[in-house]
Amino acid sequence: MIPVTSLRPLPDAADFVRAHTRLAPASPGFLTEVRLHLADRVFELWEETESASGGDEAPPPFWAQAWAGGLALARYVLDHPETVAGRRVLDLASGSGLVAVAAMRAGATTVAVSEIDPLALDALSLNADANGVTLGPSLGDVLDCDPTPEADVVLVGDAFYERTMATRVLAFLRRAQERGATALVGDPGRTYLPRTEFDALATYAVPVQRELEDAETKQTTVWKLAGAHPTLTPAAVAGA
Ligand SMILES: C[S@@+](CC[C@H](N)C(=O)[O-])C[C@H]1O[C@@H](n2cnc3c(N)ncnc32)[C@H](O)[C@@H]1O
């Protein structure tokens, strides 16, 4: 596994998260079963994070928000526990850990989390405690791992917002699928989701922050990675 890297790790990261957030339902009126340490003003928190970590390259505090894709996916998992119950789950791009916590609540055997932001790992650990669940192992960037970490189900909330990341996530999901995993994605219409690769399972009107999304709600779909096209499998290519 590639380890999590950081600028200057905050020695008191958990205190930092607690001091700059409040513990609240993930989304009042949409998803209240999970409580998270959330920030009202993400851009101000980003500046605080940069000054605390000693540079201007700190990643945005994605972990201080419940993103629309994660909210829809968590809603789906809680309402369809059979998706994860008794299964080993991997939550990619975990952020706050919203989806991971929902999966544990829905009966997953284990939920491994994957994040590149060390502060997110602190935040999701606090969030796991706040919800009375245990998450782990905590992985760094696994997107280029081959074989992929063992998992029966891979969950991805809101990770198709950058071209390079989207390409890597899709390739990872295809490799995980070849190993027998089911892959589900929650996405509010981000530019780089290759919709033709997925089948829609459910769509929700998810309340979002206008400051971040320039809207009050986002139509957000939970997608399942479709089976690989037979003509594109290595076996088919070899036999052509
Ligand atoms: C928009 S947030 C979504 C968080 C959460 N899934 C949700 O829906 O609320 C995307 C997250 O992906 C993480 N991320 C970015 N690149 C990553 C990578 N290569 N591996 C794992 N996580 C990554 C970011 O740090 C960020 O926390």
PDB file of C-alpha atoms and ligand atoms in Angstrom:
ATOM      1  CA  MET A   1       0.000   0.000   0.000  1.00  0.00           C
ATOM      2  CA  ILE A   2       1.133   3.542  -0.599  1.00  0.00           C
ATOM      3  CA  PRO A   3       1.233   5.340   2.776  1.00  0.00           C
ATOM      4  CA  VAL A   4      -0.680   8.495   3.572  1.00  0.00           C
ATOM      5  CA  THR A   5       1.559  11.512   3.160  1.00  0.00           C
ATOM      6  CA  SER A   6       1.112  15.028   4.444  1.00  0.00           C
ATOM      7  CA  LEU A   7       2.668  18.446   4.687  1.00  0.00           C
ATOM      8  CA  ARG A   8       3.435  18.774   8.373  1.00  0.00           C
ATOM      9  CA  PRO A   9       1.274  16.304  10.307  1.00  0.00           C
ATOM     10  CA  LEU A  10      -0.687  18.102  13.001  1.00  0.00           C
ATOM     11  CA  PRO A  11       0.409  16.691  16.374  1.00  0.00           C
ATOM     12  CA  ASP A  12      -3.010  17.478  17.815  1.00  0.00           C
ATOM     13  CA  ALA A  13      -5.041  16.649  14.729  1.00  0.00           C
ATOM     14  CA  ALA A  14      -8.024  15.253  16.599  1.00  0.00           C
ATOM     15  CA  ASP A  15      -8.184  18.441  18.715  1.00  0.00           C
ATOM     16  CA  PHE A  16      -7.961  20.507  15.527  1.00  0.00           C
ATOM     17  CA  VAL A  17     -10.911  18.654  14.014  1.00  0.00           C
ATOM     18  CA  ARG A  18     -12.998  18.990  17.191  1.00  0.00           C
ATOM     19  CA  ALA A  19     -12.194  22.710  17.527  1.00  0.00           C
ATOM     20  CA  HIS A  20     -13.220  23.564  13.959  1.00  0.00           C
ATOM     21  CA  THR A  21     -16.352  21.470  13.590  1.00  0.00           C
ATOM     22  CA  ARG A  22     -19.566  20.612  15.352  1.00  0.00           C
ATOM     23  CA  LEU A  23     -21.012  17.147  15.736  1.00  0.00           C
ATOM     24  CA  ALA A  24     -24.301  17.097  13.836  1.00  0.00           C
ATOM     25  CA  PRO A  25     -26.515  14.848  11.717  1.00  0.00           C
ATOM     26  CA  ALA A  26     -24.913  14.245   8.322  1.00  0.00           C
ATOM     27  CA  SER A  27     -27.870  15.916   6.591  1.00  0.00           C
ATOM     28  CA  PRO A  28     -30.949  17.106   8.530  1.00  0.00           C
ATOM     29  CA  GLY A  29     -34.041  15.821   6.773  1.00  0.00           C
ATOM     30  CA  PHE A  30     -32.121  13.502   4.474  1.00  0.00           C
ATOM     31  CA  LEU A  31     -29.722  11.419   6.550  1.00  0.00           C
ATOM     32  CA  THR A  32     -29.832  11.738  10.321  1.00  0.00           C
ATOM     33  CA  GLU A  33     -28.752   8.233  11.314  1.00  0.00           C
ATOM     34  CA  VAL A  34     -25.074   9.196  11.041  1.00  0.00           C
ATOM     35  CA  ARG A  35     -23.539  12.090  12.977  1.00  0.00           C
ATOM     36  CA  LEU A  36     -20.403  13.780  11.729  1.00  0.00           C
ATOM     37  CA  HIS A  37     -17.940  16.487  12.725  1.00  0.00           C
ATOM     38  CA  LEU A  38     -18.932  19.110  10.131  1.00  0.00           C
ATOM     39  CA  ALA A  39     -17.828  22.675   9.397  1.00  0.00           C
ATOM     40  CA  ASP A  40     -20.226  25.428   8.336  1.00  0.00           C
ATOM     41  CA  ARG A  41     -17.564  27.508   6.591  1.00  0.00           C
ATOM     42  CA  VAL A  42     -15.308  25.214   4.630  1.00  0.00           C
ATOM     43  CA  PHE A  43     -13.246  27.938   2.942  1.00  0.00           C
ATOM     44  CA  GLU A  44     -12.331  29.509   6.293  1.00  0.00           C
ATOM     45  CA  LEU A  45     -11.445  26.081   7.636  1.00  0.00           C
ATOM     46  CA  TRP A  46      -9.209  25.529   4.597  1.00  0.00           C
ATOM     47  CA  GLU A  47      -7.246  28.674   5.500  1.00  0.00           C
ATOM     48  CA  GLU A  48      -6.984  27.509   9.122  1.00  0.00           C
ATOM     49  CA  THR A  49      -5.759  24.109   7.928  1.00  0.00           C
ATOM     50  CA  GLU A  50      -3.091  25.717   5.764  1.00  0.00           C
ATOM     51  CA  SER A  51      -1.767  27.889   8.551  1.00  0.00           C
ATOM     52  CA  ALA A  52      -1.820  25.001  11.037  1.00  0.00           C
ATOM     53  CA  SER A  53       0.049  22.695   8.645  1.00  0.00           C
ATOM     54  CA  GLY A  54       2.666  25.285   7.770  1.00  0.00           C
ATOM     55  CA  GLY A  55       2.062  25.828   4.095  1.00  0.00           C
ATOM     56  CA  ASP A  56      -0.373  26.852   1.399  1.00  0.00           C
ATOM     57  CA  GLU A  57      -0.647  23.393  -0.131  1.00  0.00           C
ATOM     58  CA  ALA A  58      -2.955  21.757   2.372  1.00  0.00           C
ATOM     59  CA  PRO A  59      -5.779  19.967   0.563  1.00  0.00           C
ATOM     60  CA  PRO A  60      -9.295  21.346   0.953  1.00  0.00           C
ATOM     61  CA  PRO A  61     -10.979  19.972   4.098  1.00  0.00           C
ATOM     62  CA  PHE A  62     -13.281  17.645   2.171  1.00  0.00           C
ATOM     63  CA  TRP A  63     -13.594  15.677   5.411  1.00  0.00           C
ATOM     64  CA  ALA A  64     -15.567  18.506   7.057  1.00  0.00           C
ATOM     65  CA  GLN A  65     -18.495  18.119   4.656  1.00  0.00           C
ATOM     66  CA  ALA A  66     -20.915  15.352   3.784  1.00  0.00           C
ATOM     67  CA  TRP A  67     -20.824  15.474  -0.014  1.00  0.00           C
ATOM     68  CA  ALA A  68     -23.897  14.824  -2.133  1.00  0.00           C
ATOM     69  CA  GLY A  69     -22.472  11.628  -3.645  1.00  0.00           C
ATOM     70  CA  GLY A  70     -21.626  10.224  -0.241  1.00  0.00           C
ATOM     71  CA  LEU A  71     -24.999  11.203   1.205  1.00  0.00           C
ATOM     72  CA  ALA A  72     -26.883   9.417  -1.572  1.00  0.00           C
ATOM     73  CA  LEU A  73     -24.683   6.341  -1.309  1.00  0.00           C
ATOM     74  CA  ALA A  74     -24.982   6.232   2.487  1.00  0.00           C
ATOM     75  CA  ARG A  75     -28.784   6.632   2.178  1.00  0.00           C
ATOM     76  CA  TYR A  76     -28.875   3.745  -0.295  1.00  0.00           C
ATOM     77  CA  VAL A  77     -26.745   1.470   1.885  1.00  0.00           C
ATOM     78  CA  LEU A  78     -28.833   2.184   5.001  1.00  0.00           C
ATOM     79  CA  ASP A  79     -32.060   1.552   3.079  1.00  0.00           C
ATOM     80  CA  HIS A  80     -30.680  -1.566   1.327  1.00  0.00           C
ATOM     81  CA  PRO A  81     -28.519  -3.201   4.020  1.00  0.00           C
ATOM     82  CA  GLU A  82     -28.336  -6.416   2.014  1.00  0.00           C
ATOM     83  CA  THR A  83     -25.884  -4.533  -0.245  1.00  0.00           C
ATOM     84  CA  VAL A  84     -23.177  -4.756   2.409  1.00  0.00           C
ATOM     85  CA  ALA A  85     -24.430  -6.945   5.272  1.00  0.00           C
ATOM     86  CA  GLY A  86     -21.960  -9.697   6.095  1.00  0.00           C
ATOM     87  CA  ARG A  87     -19.505  -8.401   3.474  1.00  0.00           C
ATOM     88  CA  ARG A  88     -16.048  -6.869   3.510  1.00  0.00           C
ATOM     89  CA  VAL A  89     -16.344  -3.319   2.256  1.00  0.00           C
ATOM     90  CA  LEU A  90     -13.770  -0.847   0.960  1.00  0.00           C
ATOM     91  CA  ASP A  91     -14.791   2.826   1.060  1.00  0.00           C
ATOM     92  CA  LEU A  92     -12.673   4.737  -1.461  1.00  0.00           C
ATOM     93  CA  ALA A  93     -12.142   8.495  -1.025  1.00  0.00           C
ATOM     94  CA  SER A  94     -13.691   8.292   2.422  1.00  0.00           C
ATOM     95  CA  GLY A  95     -13.554  11.967   3.451  1.00  0.00           C
ATOM     96  CA  SER A  96     -15.551  12.221   6.691  1.00  0.00           C
ATOM     97  CA  GLY A  97     -16.147   8.467   6.677  1.00  0.00           C
ATOM     98  CA  LEU A  98     -19.886   8.991   6.130  1.00  0.00           C
ATOM     99  CA  VAL A  99     -20.254   6.092   3.693  1.00  0.00           C
ATOM    100  CA  ALA A 100     -18.006   3.831   5.757  1.00  0.00           C
ATOM    101  CA  VAL A 101     -20.005   4.481   8.939  1.00  0.00           C
ATOM    102  CA  ALA A 102     -23.269   3.830   7.069  1.00  0.00           C
ATOM    103  CA  ALA A 103     -21.871   0.538   5.761  1.00  0.00           C
ATOM    104  CA  MET A 104     -20.911  -0.592   9.276  1.00  0.00           C
ATOM    105  CA  ARG A 105     -24.347   0.453  10.534  1.00  0.00           C
ATOM    106  CA  ALA A 106     -25.900  -1.614   7.742  1.00  0.00           C
ATOM    107  CA  GLY A 107     -24.062  -4.740   8.875  1.00  0.00           C
ATOM    108  CA  ALA A 108     -20.794  -4.880   6.936  1.00  0.00           C
ATOM    109  CA  THR A 109     -18.264  -7.244   8.485  1.00  0.00           C
ATOM    110  CA  THR A 110     -15.421  -4.760   8.048  1.00  0.00           C
ATOM    111  CA  VAL A 111     -15.019  -1.438   6.260  1.00  0.00           C
ATOM    112  CA  ALA A 112     -11.548  -0.444   5.105  1.00  0.00           C
ATOM    113  CA  VAL A 113     -11.166   3.256   4.346  1.00  0.00           C
ATOM    114  CA  SER A 114      -8.892   4.917   1.785  1.00  0.00           C
ATOM    115  CA  GLU A 115      -7.813   8.553   1.989  1.00  0.00           C
ATOM    116  CA  ILE A 116      -4.870  10.701   0.926  1.00  0.00           C
ATOM    117  CA  ASP A 117      -5.537  13.450   3.496  1.00  0.00           C
ATOM    118  CA  PRO A 118      -4.193  12.530   6.957  1.00  0.00           C
ATOM    119  CA  LEU A 119      -6.602  14.953   8.618  1.00  0.00           C
ATOM    120  CA  ALA A 120      -9.479  13.074   7.011  1.00  0.00           C
ATOM    121  CA  LEU A 121      -8.280   9.895   8.686  1.00  0.00           C
ATOM    122  CA  ASP A 122      -8.368  11.709  12.043  1.00  0.00           C
ATOM    123  CA  ALA A 123     -11.821  13.096  11.306  1.00  0.00           C
ATOM    124  CA  LEU A 124     -13.262   9.777  10.218  1.00  0.00           C
ATOM    125  CA  SER A 125     -11.812   8.092  13.261  1.00  0.00           C
ATOM    126  CA  LEU A 126     -13.621  10.646  15.471  1.00  0.00           C
ATOM    127  CA  ASN A 127     -16.755  10.136  13.400  1.00  0.00           C
ATOM    128  CA  ALA A 128     -16.531   6.374  13.788  1.00  0.00           C
ATOM    129  CA  ASP A 129     -16.311   6.810  17.569  1.00  0.00           C
ATOM    130  CA  ALA A 130     -19.236   9.234  17.564  1.00  0.00           C
ATOM    131  CA  ASN A 131     -21.353   6.613  15.829  1.00  0.00           C
ATOM    132  CA  GLY A 132     -20.159   3.666  17.876  1.00  0.00           C
ATOM    133  CA  VAL A 133     -18.525   1.770  15.011  1.00  0.00           C
ATOM    134  CA  THR A 134     -14.991   0.651  14.233  1.00  0.00           C
ATOM    135  CA  LEU A 135     -13.482   1.302  10.819  1.00  0.00           C
ATOM    136  CA  GLY A 136     -10.301  -0.070   9.338  1.00  0.00           C
ATOM    137  CA  PRO A 137      -7.783  -0.724   8.168  1.00  0.00           C
ATOM    138  CA  SER A 138      -7.021   2.868   7.158  1.00  0.00           C
ATOM    139  CA  LEU A 139      -5.330   2.886   3.776  1.00  0.00           C
ATOM    140  CA  GLY A 140      -3.693   5.635   1.792  1.00  0.00           C
ATOM    141  CA  ASP A 141      -3.863   5.880  -1.983  1.00  0.00           C
ATOM    142  CA  VAL A 142      -4.694   2.400  -3.290  1.00  0.00           C
ATOM    143  CA  LEU A 143      -5.919   3.460  -6.729  1.00  0.00           C
ATOM    144  CA  ASP A 144      -2.926   2.027  -8.578  1.00  0.00           C
ATOM    145  CA  CYS A 145      -2.788  -1.188  -6.523  1.00  0.00           C
ATOM    146  CA  ASP A 146      -2.929  -4.364  -8.567  1.00  0.00           C
ATOM    147  CA  PRO A 147      -4.283  -6.597  -7.242  1.00  0.00           C
ATOM    148  CA  THR A 148      -6.766  -4.382  -5.474  1.00  0.00           C
ATOM    149  CA  PRO A 149      -7.186  -4.821  -1.699  1.00  0.00           C
ATOM    150  CA  GLU A 150      -9.550  -7.666  -0.862  1.00  0.00           C
ATOM    151  CA  ALA A 151     -13.163  -6.509  -0.714  1.00  0.00           C
ATOM    152  CA  ASP A 152     -16.591  -7.874  -1.583  1.00  0.00           C
ATOM    153  CA  VAL A 153     -18.046  -4.416  -2.118  1.00  0.00           C
ATOM    154  CA  VAL A 154     -16.286  -1.177  -3.087  1.00  0.00           C
ATOM    155  CA  LEU A 155     -18.159   2.054  -2.299  1.00  0.00           C
ATOM    156  CA  VAL A 156     -17.215   5.444  -3.771  1.00  0.00           C
ATOM    157  CA  GLY A 157     -18.928   8.673  -2.713  1.00  0.00           C
ATOM    158  CA  ASP A 158     -18.322  11.715  -4.902  1.00  0.00           C
ATOM    159  CA  ALA A 159     -14.904  11.033  -6.408  1.00  0.00           C
ATOM    160  CA  PHE A 160     -15.464  11.844 -10.087  1.00  0.00           C
ATOM    161  CA  TYR A 161     -14.735  15.582  -9.854  1.00  0.00           C
ATOM    162  CA  GLU A 162     -11.253  15.473 -11.476  1.00  0.00           C
ATOM    163  CA  ARG A 163     -10.307  13.864 -14.771  1.00  0.00           C
ATOM    164  CA  THR A 164      -7.173  12.046 -13.596  1.00  0.00           C
ATOM    165  CA  MET A 165      -8.753  10.786 -10.418  1.00  0.00           C
ATOM    166  CA  ALA A 166     -11.861   9.636 -12.301  1.00  0.00           C
ATOM    167  CA  THR A 167      -9.750   7.631 -14.742  1.00  0.00           C
ATOM    168  CA  ARG A 168      -7.830   6.009 -11.891  1.00  0.00           C
ATOM    169  CA  VAL A 169     -10.990   5.252  -9.879  1.00  0.00           C
ATOM    170  CA  LEU A 170     -12.702   3.616 -12.864  1.00  0.00           C
ATOM    171  CA  ALA A 171      -9.635   1.469 -13.611  1.00  0.00           C
ATOM    172  CA  PHE A 172      -9.450   0.475  -9.935  1.00  0.00           C
ATOM    173  CA  LEU A 173     -13.136  -0.465  -9.888  1.00  0.00           C
ATOM    174  CA  ARG A 174     -12.720  -2.595 -13.011  1.00  0.00           C
ATOM    175  CA  ARG A 175      -9.810  -4.463 -11.398  1.00  0.00           C
ATOM    176  CA  ALA A 176     -11.782  -4.922  -8.180  1.00  0.00           C
ATOM    177  CA  GLN A 177     -14.714  -6.212 -10.217  1.00  0.00           C
ATOM    178  CA  GLU A 178     -12.443  -8.754 -11.910  1.00  0.00           C
ATOM    179  CA  ARG A 179     -11.627  -9.989  -8.392  1.00  0.00           C
ATOM    180  CA  GLY A 180     -15.338 -10.466  -7.701  1.00  0.00           C
ATOM    181  CA  ALA A 181     -16.248  -7.180  -6.017  1.00  0.00           C
ATOM    182  CA  THR A 182     -19.433  -5.206  -6.585  1.00  0.00           C
ATOM    183  CA  ALA A 183     -18.760  -1.486  -7.083  1.00  0.00           C
ATOM    184  CA  LEU A 184     -21.263   1.233  -6.178  1.00  0.00           C
ATOM    185  CA  VAL A 185     -20.777   4.959  -6.764  1.00  0.00           C
ATOM    186  CA  GLY A 186     -22.752   7.939  -5.472  1.00  0.00           C
ATOM    187  CA  ASP A 187     -22.516  10.876  -7.860  1.00  0.00           C
ATOM    188  CA  PRO A 188     -24.369  14.211  -8.218  1.00  0.00           C
ATOM    189  CA  GLY A 189     -23.549  14.661 -11.910  1.00  0.00           C
ATOM    190  CA  ARG A 190     -19.831  15.416 -11.679  1.00  0.00           C
ATOM    191  CA  THR A 191     -18.217  16.036 -15.055  1.00  0.00           C
ATOM    192  CA  TYR A 192     -15.913  13.030 -15.183  1.00  0.00           C
ATOM    193  CA  LEU A 193     -18.245  10.173 -14.239  1.00  0.00           C
ATOM    194  CA  PRO A 194     -18.351   7.846 -17.293  1.00  0.00           C
ATOM    195  CA  ARG A 195     -22.082   7.145 -17.047  1.00  0.00           C
ATOM    196  CA  THR A 196     -22.111   4.572 -19.843  1.00  0.00           C
ATOM    197  CA  GLU A 197     -20.016   2.262 -17.641  1.00  0.00           C
ATOM    198  CA  PHE A 198     -22.691   2.194 -14.913  1.00  0.00           C
ATOM    199  CA  ASP A 199     -26.302   1.185 -14.272  1.00  0.00           C
ATOM    200  CA  ALA A 200     -28.469   3.522 -12.165  1.00  0.00           C
ATOM    201  CA  LEU A 201     -29.904   2.018  -8.963  1.00  0.00           C
ATOM    202  CA  ALA A 202     -31.592   5.009  -7.320  1.00  0.00           C
ATOM    203  CA  THR A 203     -31.750   8.798  -7.538  1.00  0.00           C
ATOM    204  CA  TYR A 204     -32.244  11.223  -4.643  1.00  0.00           C
ATOM    205  CA  ALA A 205     -32.728  14.984  -4.312  1.00  0.00           C
ATOM    206  CA  VAL A 206     -29.913  15.670  -1.856  1.00  0.00           C
ATOM    207  CA  PRO A 207     -29.835  18.967   0.084  1.00  0.00           C
ATOM    208  CA  VAL A 208     -26.460  20.702  -0.423  1.00  0.00           C
ATOM    209  CA  GLN A 209     -24.697  23.904   0.638  1.00  0.00           C
ATOM    210  CA  ARG A 210     -25.188  26.733  -1.852  1.00  0.00           C
ATOM    211  CA  GLU A 211     -21.697  28.039  -1.021  1.00  0.00           C
ATOM    212  CA  LEU A 212     -20.200  24.828  -2.410  1.00  0.00           C
ATOM    213  CA  GLU A 213     -22.606  23.638  -5.066  1.00  0.00           C
ATOM    214  CA  ASP A 214     -24.407  26.786  -6.245  1.00  0.00           C
ATOM    215  CA  ALA A 215     -27.718  25.003  -5.668  1.00  0.00           C
ATOM    216  CA  GLU A 216     -30.060  24.029  -2.825  1.00  0.00           C
ATOM    217  CA  THR A 217     -30.368  20.386  -3.877  1.00  0.00           C
ATOM    218  CA  LYS A 218     -28.522  18.086  -6.252  1.00  0.00           C
ATOM    219  CA  GLN A 219     -30.115  15.179  -8.110  1.00  0.00           C
ATOM    220  CA  THR A 220     -27.729  12.452  -7.057  1.00  0.00           C
ATOM    221  CA  THR A 221     -27.608   8.926  -8.407  1.00  0.00           C
ATOM    222  CA  VAL A 222     -26.312   5.715  -6.950  1.00  0.00           C
ATOM    223  CA  TRP A 223     -24.683   3.761  -9.749  1.00  0.00           C
ATOM    224  CA  LYS A 224     -23.514   0.161  -9.996  1.00  0.00           C
ATOM    225  CA  LEU A 225     -20.539  -0.621 -12.223  1.00  0.00           C
ATOM    226  CA  ALA A 226     -21.913  -2.617 -15.135  1.00  0.00           C
ATOM    227  CA  GLY A 227     -20.396  -5.931 -16.125  1.00  0.00           C
ATOM    228  CA  ALA A 228     -17.377  -5.646 -18.383  1.00  0.00           C
ATOM    229  CA  HIS A 229     -18.336  -5.660 -22.072  1.00  0.00           C
ATOM    230  CA  PRO A 230     -17.551  -9.174 -23.339  1.00  0.00           C
ATOM    231  CA  THR A 231     -15.642  -7.900 -26.351  1.00  0.00           C
ATOM    232  CA  LEU A 232     -13.364  -5.869 -24.099  1.00  0.00           C
ATOM    233  CA  THR A 233     -12.299  -8.641 -21.692  1.00  0.00           C
ATOM    234  CA  PRO A 234      -8.673  -9.797 -21.941  1.00  0.00           C
ATOM    235  CA  ALA A 235      -9.877 -13.318 -22.803  1.00  0.00           C
ATOM    236  CA  ALA A 236     -11.997 -12.044 -25.663  1.00  0.00           C
ATOM    237  CA  VAL A 237      -9.166  -9.902 -26.964  1.00  0.00           C
ATOM    238  CA  ALA A 238      -6.746 -12.844 -26.759  1.00  0.00           C
ATOM    239  CA  GLY A 239      -9.204 -15.068 -28.596  1.00  0.00           C
ATOM    240  CA  ALA A 240      -9.973 -12.526 -31.319  1.00  0.00           C
TER     241      ALA A 240
HETATM  242  C1  LIG B   1     -15.510  15.090  -2.501  1.00  0.00           C
HETATM  243  S1  LIG B   1     -14.717  14.187  -1.209  1.00  0.00           S
HETATM  244  C2  LIG B   1     -15.871  12.872  -0.914  1.00  0.00           C
HETATM  245  C3  LIG B   1     -15.805  12.362   0.495  1.00  0.00           C
HETATM  246  C4  LIG B   1     -16.893  11.366   0.889  1.00  0.00           C
HETATM  247  N1  LIG B   1     -16.791  10.145   0.123  1.00  0.00           N
HETATM  248  C5  LIG B   1     -18.263  11.982   0.745  1.00  0.00           C
HETATM  249  O1  LIG B   1     -18.951  11.666  -0.242  1.00  0.00           O
HETATM  250  O2  LIG B   1     -18.662  12.785   1.609  1.00  0.00           O
HETATM  251  C6  LIG B   1     -13.409  13.307  -2.063  1.00  0.00           C
HETATM  252  C7  LIG B   1     -12.370  12.707  -1.144  1.00  0.00           C
HETATM  253  O3  LIG B   1     -11.443  11.935  -1.908  1.00  0.00           O
HETATM  254  C8  LIG B   1     -10.180  12.014  -1.290  1.00  0.00           C
HETATM  255  N2  LIG B   1      -9.181  11.584  -2.272  1.00  0.00           N
HETATM  256  C9  LIG B   1      -8.653  12.273  -3.308  1.00  0.00           C
HETATM  257  N3  LIG B   1      -7.794  11.511  -3.999  1.00  0.00           N
HETATM  258  C10 LIG B   1      -7.767  10.289  -3.387  1.00  0.00           C
HETATM  259  C11 LIG B   1      -7.075   9.067  -3.620  1.00  0.00           C
HETATM  260  N4  LIG B   1      -6.219   8.940  -4.643  1.00  0.00           N
HETATM  261  N5  LIG B   1      -7.286   8.041  -2.790  1.00  0.00           N
HETATM  262  C12 LIG B   1      -8.165   8.157  -1.735  1.00  0.00           C
HETATM  263  N6  LIG B   1      -8.856   9.290  -1.476  1.00  0.00           N
HETATM  264  C13 LIG B   1      -8.656  10.341  -2.282  1.00  0.00           C
HETATM  265  C14 LIG B   1     -10.086  13.477  -0.888  1.00  0.00           C
HETATM  266  O4  LIG B   1      -9.099  13.694   0.095  1.00  0.00           O
HETATM  267  C15 LIG B   1     -11.514  13.715  -0.388  1.00  0.00           C
HETATM  268  O5  LIG B   1     -11.613  13.487   0.993  1.00  0.00           O
END
